[in-house]
XYZ file of C-alpha atoms in Angstrom:
361
model
C 209.457 -169.035 -59.176
C 211.436 -168.293 -62.341
C 212.884 -170.945 -64.427
C 214.705 -170.539 -67.839
C 214.381 -173.627 -69.861
C 216.952 -174.240 -72.709
C 216.049 -176.114 -76.019
C 217.325 -176.361 -79.293
C 216.966 -179.729 -80.897
C 213.924 -181.871 -81.827
C 214.069 -184.297 -78.925
C 214.066 -181.522 -76.409
C 210.864 -180.142 -77.787
C 209.104 -183.206 -77.430
C 210.589 -183.594 -73.478
C 209.739 -179.640 -72.970
C 206.211 -179.840 -74.141
C 205.465 -182.734 -71.437
C 207.279 -180.594 -68.654
C 206.510 -177.080 -69.722
C 202.498 -178.248 -70.025
C 202.948 -179.220 -66.271
C 205.095 -176.042 -65.214
C 202.739 -173.638 -66.780
C 199.638 -175.365 -65.051
C 201.466 -174.754 -61.686
C 200.655 -171.830 -59.220
C 203.648 -169.397 -58.652
C 205.731 -171.117 -61.657
C 206.929 -168.630 -64.440
C 208.868 -170.333 -67.365
C 211.085 -168.416 -69.858
C 211.997 -170.523 -72.696
C 214.890 -170.012 -74.790
C 215.667 -171.645 -78.226
C 219.141 -171.915 -79.336
C 218.527 -172.391 -82.949
C 220.412 -175.368 -83.087
C 217.624 -177.279 -85.345
C 216.309 -174.331 -87.149
C 214.839 -175.895 -90.330
C 211.065 -175.724 -90.388
C 210.464 -179.319 -90.597
C 212.943 -179.750 -87.777
C 211.751 -177.053 -85.375
C 208.787 -174.734 -86.057
C 206.192 -177.823 -86.951
C 207.077 -179.140 -83.323
C 206.045 -175.768 -81.571
C 202.763 -175.949 -83.552
C 201.760 -179.474 -82.787
C 202.827 -179.977 -79.356
C 201.248 -176.543 -78.405
C 204.687 -175.298 -77.002
C 204.729 -171.538 -76.180
C 206.720 -169.633 -78.539
C 210.347 -169.028 -77.058
C 210.794 -165.760 -75.384
C 214.080 -165.864 -76.652
C 215.477 -167.242 -80.135
C 219.071 -167.043 -80.350
C 219.319 -168.400 -84.134
C 222.568 -169.917 -83.567
C 222.285 -172.319 -86.665
C 224.917 -174.912 -87.499
C 228.544 -174.991 -86.909
C 231.752 -176.902 -85.455
C 230.900 -178.225 -82.023
C 233.343 -175.546 -80.329
C 231.851 -172.485 -82.648
C 228.227 -173.525 -81.927
C 228.698 -174.510 -78.230
C 230.478 -171.189 -77.435
C 227.938 -168.959 -79.345
C 225.133 -170.689 -77.456
C 227.132 -170.229 -74.305
C 227.264 -166.415 -75.134
C 223.597 -166.160 -75.960
C 222.412 -168.028 -72.862
C 224.522 -166.065 -70.524
C 222.901 -162.865 -71.711
C 219.498 -164.140 -70.844
C 220.451 -165.342 -67.404
C 222.096 -162.113 -66.366
C 218.974 -160.450 -67.514
C 216.320 -162.581 -66.007
C 218.204 -163.843 -62.957
C 216.159 -167.237 -62.671
C 215.907 -169.543 -59.781
C 216.744 -172.271 -61.950
C 218.147 -173.072 -65.444
C 216.236 -176.492 -66.907
C 218.180 -178.408 -69.440
C 217.459 -181.180 -71.329
C 219.155 -184.229 -73.003
C 222.588 -184.472 -74.470
C 223.175 -181.917 -77.016
C 225.118 -178.587 -77.300
C 222.494 -176.701 -76.225
C 222.347 -178.825 -73.099
C 225.739 -178.317 -72.411
C 226.119 -174.495 -73.079
C 222.676 -173.825 -70.969
C 224.221 -175.622 -68.001
C 227.859 -173.998 -68.136
C 226.370 -170.615 -68.394
C 224.048 -171.248 -65.248
C 226.730 -172.671 -63.386
C 229.521 -170.023 -64.090
C 226.637 -167.290 -62.763
C 225.926 -169.551 -59.952
C 222.449 -170.434 -60.903
C 221.253 -173.703 -59.838
C 220.940 -176.303 -62.889
C 218.392 -179.264 -63.132
C 219.211 -181.717 -65.811
C 216.063 -183.674 -67.241
C 217.167 -187.114 -68.686
C 220.545 -187.337 -66.574
C 222.671 -190.541 -66.131
C 222.741 -191.929 -69.569
C 225.717 -193.343 -70.702
C 226.751 -195.031 -73.842
C 230.532 -195.183 -72.587
C 231.763 -194.249 -75.886
C 233.634 -191.052 -75.510
C 233.869 -190.648 -79.269
C 230.395 -189.574 -79.300
C 229.841 -185.954 -78.635
C 226.790 -186.330 -76.859
C 228.356 -188.825 -74.335
C 230.846 -185.584 -73.356
C 227.670 -183.469 -73.248
C 225.964 -185.719 -70.577
C 228.991 -186.410 -68.728
C 229.811 -182.694 -68.275
C 226.252 -181.675 -67.634
C 225.532 -183.876 -65.064
C 229.039 -183.009 -63.037
C 227.675 -179.420 -62.916
C 223.999 -179.809 -62.239
C 222.295 -179.649 -58.771
C 219.468 -181.635 -59.741
C 219.644 -184.866 -61.784
C 216.504 -186.084 -63.042
C 216.961 -189.782 -64.106
C 214.633 -191.783 -66.616
C 215.588 -195.132 -64.930
C 217.215 -197.002 -62.430
C 220.126 -197.842 -64.563
C 220.792 -194.231 -64.966
C 220.616 -193.520 -61.362
C 223.261 -196.026 -60.824
C 225.769 -194.565 -63.403
C 225.603 -191.283 -61.576
C 226.397 -193.135 -57.960
C 229.410 -194.936 -59.553
C 230.726 -191.502 -60.781
C 230.367 -189.717 -57.485
C 227.079 -187.691 -57.541
C 225.599 -187.572 -54.139
C 222.421 -189.440 -53.683
C 220.544 -186.221 -52.611
C 220.958 -184.871 -56.067
C 219.688 -187.667 -58.314
C 216.139 -187.904 -58.468
C 214.385 -191.116 -60.236
C 211.314 -189.623 -62.303
C 210.823 -191.781 -65.091
C 211.142 -190.788 -68.945
C 209.472 -187.421 -70.013
C 209.176 -189.172 -73.293
C 206.881 -191.602 -72.458
C 204.594 -188.926 -70.660
C 204.762 -187.513 -74.330
C 203.867 -190.517 -76.107
C 200.937 -191.445 -74.088
C 199.626 -187.766 -74.240
C 200.021 -187.257 -77.829
C 199.158 -190.796 -79.166
C 195.380 -190.531 -79.649
C 195.781 -186.883 -81.199
C 198.195 -188.519 -83.904
C 195.871 -191.225 -85.004
C 192.851 -188.471 -85.283
C 194.879 -185.735 -86.831
C 197.387 -187.315 -89.077
C 196.895 -188.975 -92.638
C 200.462 -189.995 -93.669
C 199.972 -193.686 -94.027
C 197.046 -193.185 -96.621
C 199.139 -190.356 -98.391
C 201.967 -192.750 -98.731
C 199.950 -195.717 -99.556
C 200.897 -197.947 -96.489
C 198.974 -199.868 -94.304
C 199.965 -200.976 -90.841
C 202.566 -203.469 -89.917
C 203.458 -203.638 -93.688
C 206.656 -201.368 -93.758
C 209.795 -200.765 -91.840
C 210.652 -197.302 -90.582
C 214.177 -196.107 -90.770
C 215.884 -192.996 -89.508
C 219.757 -192.227 -89.863
C 221.432 -188.873 -88.699
C 223.943 -189.728 -86.309
C 227.587 -188.531 -87.091
C 229.378 -191.627 -86.329
C 227.308 -193.181 -89.159
C 226.997 -190.265 -91.595
C 230.349 -189.103 -91.640
C 231.950 -192.277 -91.848
C 231.402 -193.413 -95.665
C 232.127 -197.342 -94.783
C 229.416 -197.329 -92.134
C 227.141 -195.082 -94.329
C 227.494 -197.593 -97.380
C 226.836 -200.690 -95.115
C 223.850 -199.281 -93.399
C 222.326 -198.247 -96.837
C 223.108 -201.591 -98.429
C 221.364 -203.374 -95.512
C 218.210 -200.993 -96.096
C 218.097 -201.884 -99.628
C 218.089 -205.543 -98.780
C 215.240 -204.967 -96.343
C 213.251 -203.375 -98.820
C 213.411 -206.529 -101.103
C 211.098 -208.019 -98.211
C 209.032 -204.813 -97.533
C 208.904 -201.016 -98.172
C 211.300 -199.091 -96.263
C 210.213 -195.427 -95.245
C 212.879 -193.185 -94.573
C 212.589 -189.578 -93.510
C 215.788 -188.033 -94.483
C 217.306 -185.951 -92.190
C 218.846 -182.596 -94.070
C 222.689 -183.490 -92.587
C 222.117 -186.789 -93.884
C 220.586 -185.809 -97.124
C 223.566 -183.501 -97.612
C 226.328 -185.837 -97.137
C 224.617 -188.280 -99.721
C 224.228 -185.634 -102.296
C 227.719 -184.324 -101.731
C 229.209 -187.740 -102.738
C 227.043 -188.164 -105.370
C 225.210 -191.362 -103.997
C 221.869 -190.230 -103.828
C 220.597 -192.722 -106.469
C 222.768 -195.649 -105.470
C 221.872 -195.323 -101.904
C 218.154 -194.463 -102.030
C 216.922 -195.724 -105.071
C 215.002 -198.971 -103.640
C 213.619 -196.975 -100.206
C 210.539 -194.662 -99.862
C 212.164 -191.360 -99.326
C 210.270 -188.516 -97.390
C 211.074 -185.424 -96.212
C 211.347 -184.903 -92.428
C 208.181 -185.230 -90.765
C 206.266 -183.802 -87.537
C 206.067 -185.258 -84.199
C 202.436 -186.433 -84.773
C 203.213 -187.725 -88.116
C 206.644 -189.462 -86.929
C 204.169 -191.076 -84.110
C 201.720 -192.257 -86.741
C 204.645 -193.932 -88.617
C 206.300 -195.335 -85.359
C 203.124 -196.855 -84.344
C 201.919 -198.391 -87.373
C 205.409 -199.743 -88.831
C 206.584 -203.649 -88.585
C 209.714 -202.513 -87.243
C 211.995 -199.610 -86.949
C 215.533 -199.284 -87.624
C 217.620 -196.094 -86.196
C 220.470 -194.457 -84.784
C 218.504 -192.156 -82.856
C 218.004 -192.562 -78.858
C 214.687 -191.261 -78.877
C 213.049 -193.385 -81.568
C 214.671 -196.616 -79.843
C 212.589 -195.714 -77.059
C 209.524 -194.691 -78.968
C 209.588 -197.951 -80.565
C 209.488 -199.649 -77.141
C 206.617 -197.078 -76.038
C 204.679 -198.463 -79.136
C 205.686 -202.208 -78.694
C 207.283 -202.213 -82.236
C 210.633 -204.114 -82.611
C 213.597 -201.991 -83.119
C 216.891 -202.567 -85.033
C 219.645 -200.045 -83.810
C 222.486 -198.982 -86.293
C 224.787 -198.473 -83.370
C 227.198 -200.564 -81.488
C 225.753 -199.312 -77.895
C 222.945 -197.997 -76.341
C 222.311 -195.735 -73.500
C 218.836 -197.478 -73.484
C 219.834 -200.941 -72.467
C 216.308 -201.549 -70.945
C 214.817 -201.706 -74.605
C 217.626 -204.782 -75.087
C 217.006 -206.255 -71.908
C 213.104 -206.342 -72.537
C 213.877 -208.092 -76.117
C 212.575 -204.947 -77.507
C 215.739 -203.765 -79.238
C 218.766 -205.460 -80.996
C 222.203 -203.740 -81.657
C 223.512 -204.760 -85.391
C 226.023 -201.523 -85.636
C 226.697 -200.387 -89.182
C 226.580 -203.890 -90.895
C 224.474 -204.840 -93.877
C 224.338 -208.336 -93.279
C 223.522 -208.002 -89.455
C 220.614 -205.327 -90.476
C 219.206 -207.519 -93.187
C 219.104 -210.611 -91.010
C 217.806 -208.933 -87.819
C 214.533 -207.737 -90.093
C 214.266 -211.301 -91.777
C 214.220 -212.627 -88.172
C 211.662 -210.389 -87.047
C 209.512 -211.381 -90.372
C 209.691 -215.110 -89.199
C 209.384 -214.754 -85.471
C 207.509 -211.616 -84.454
C 208.275 -210.955 -80.735
C 205.533 -210.118 -78.422
C 207.216 -207.282 -76.239
C 206.280 -206.495 -72.860
C 204.573 -203.198 -71.262
C 207.276 -200.338 -71.440
C 205.562 -198.792 -68.226
C 207.565 -200.504 -65.464
C 210.764 -199.607 -67.341
C 210.027 -195.737 -67.911
C 207.613 -194.423 -65.009
C 204.167 -195.102 -66.117
C 203.470 -191.658 -67.544
C 204.116 -189.098 -64.702
C 207.784 -187.812 -65.121
C 206.897 -184.402 -65.504
C 204.726 -184.166 -62.821
C 207.597 -185.581 -60.374
C 210.074 -183.199 -61.903
C 207.922 -180.061 -61.161
C 206.964 -181.207 -57.571
C 210.677 -181.462 -57.277
C 211.816 -177.978 -58.451
C 208.742 -176.684 -56.609
C 209.892 -174.912 -53.215
């Protein structure tokens, strides 16, 4: 069986690493890896292939940055050529990026079945490009691999036939279990930064709804600076966020009290997450990883697709509000929570095996 896997962004590298490991160990499975180039910076791409031991892509489209329409269109054109050339049995897409939607559209228009990993997630915020990508991809996919029962329920409400929905668990949980010990043994980022476990807050900020809105961005960084009065705030700064801040001439104002570092690879990020006192982020993947490592999370959004993390008491939504952010961290300092085992929520670490078994004839 021949499978074309489409990836392009950092979270997809992690998900694909888990599934590709099982695919390539299975008899009769031939995976063709296509990297769209959506994340092309070495710190955002190359290091992940090295650390996660992902095979080098068979095709690298080199699309890079552009507006949503231009980027998706170029990806669609490039992926279509690969699918026409290789004639796969399945096209496998991950998550909710422009690469995801382009891969799904290219395949379905050529009558190639589509399998969507991490299907059924909904924020119910149509202003988020990720939400549009999710909804459209799910509608054209033949197999929808959901990470949670909530995601499966969303698809049923949208009229997706039950036979196409497969609750398999979360492949990122598979990855967290597999790479956790490797991160402990091979990384020394805490020592390099002069940090000790549970003595700092880890922060990430990259979503357009925050970075492209000057008021939201100002509120977030004001809140982070207030948090830094209680303990260090470590911020691996996304290239896009850095560009926006520097373009507005606000680097010193926003970042003066924060421990600013360049983007890190997956293993160093795992080490930082696992040892943090708390994490504050607008990333969906980091919200989950915080729960995987039983670290409290404060999310810089008004909604989340990962409602299980909130229901479990592992995550709280504060939006882009400096007061709410600072008060949330202060409450955690005063009353550190005991968080539950994430396994029952996210599939016990066998999602990749379930996916491959479902694809196998």
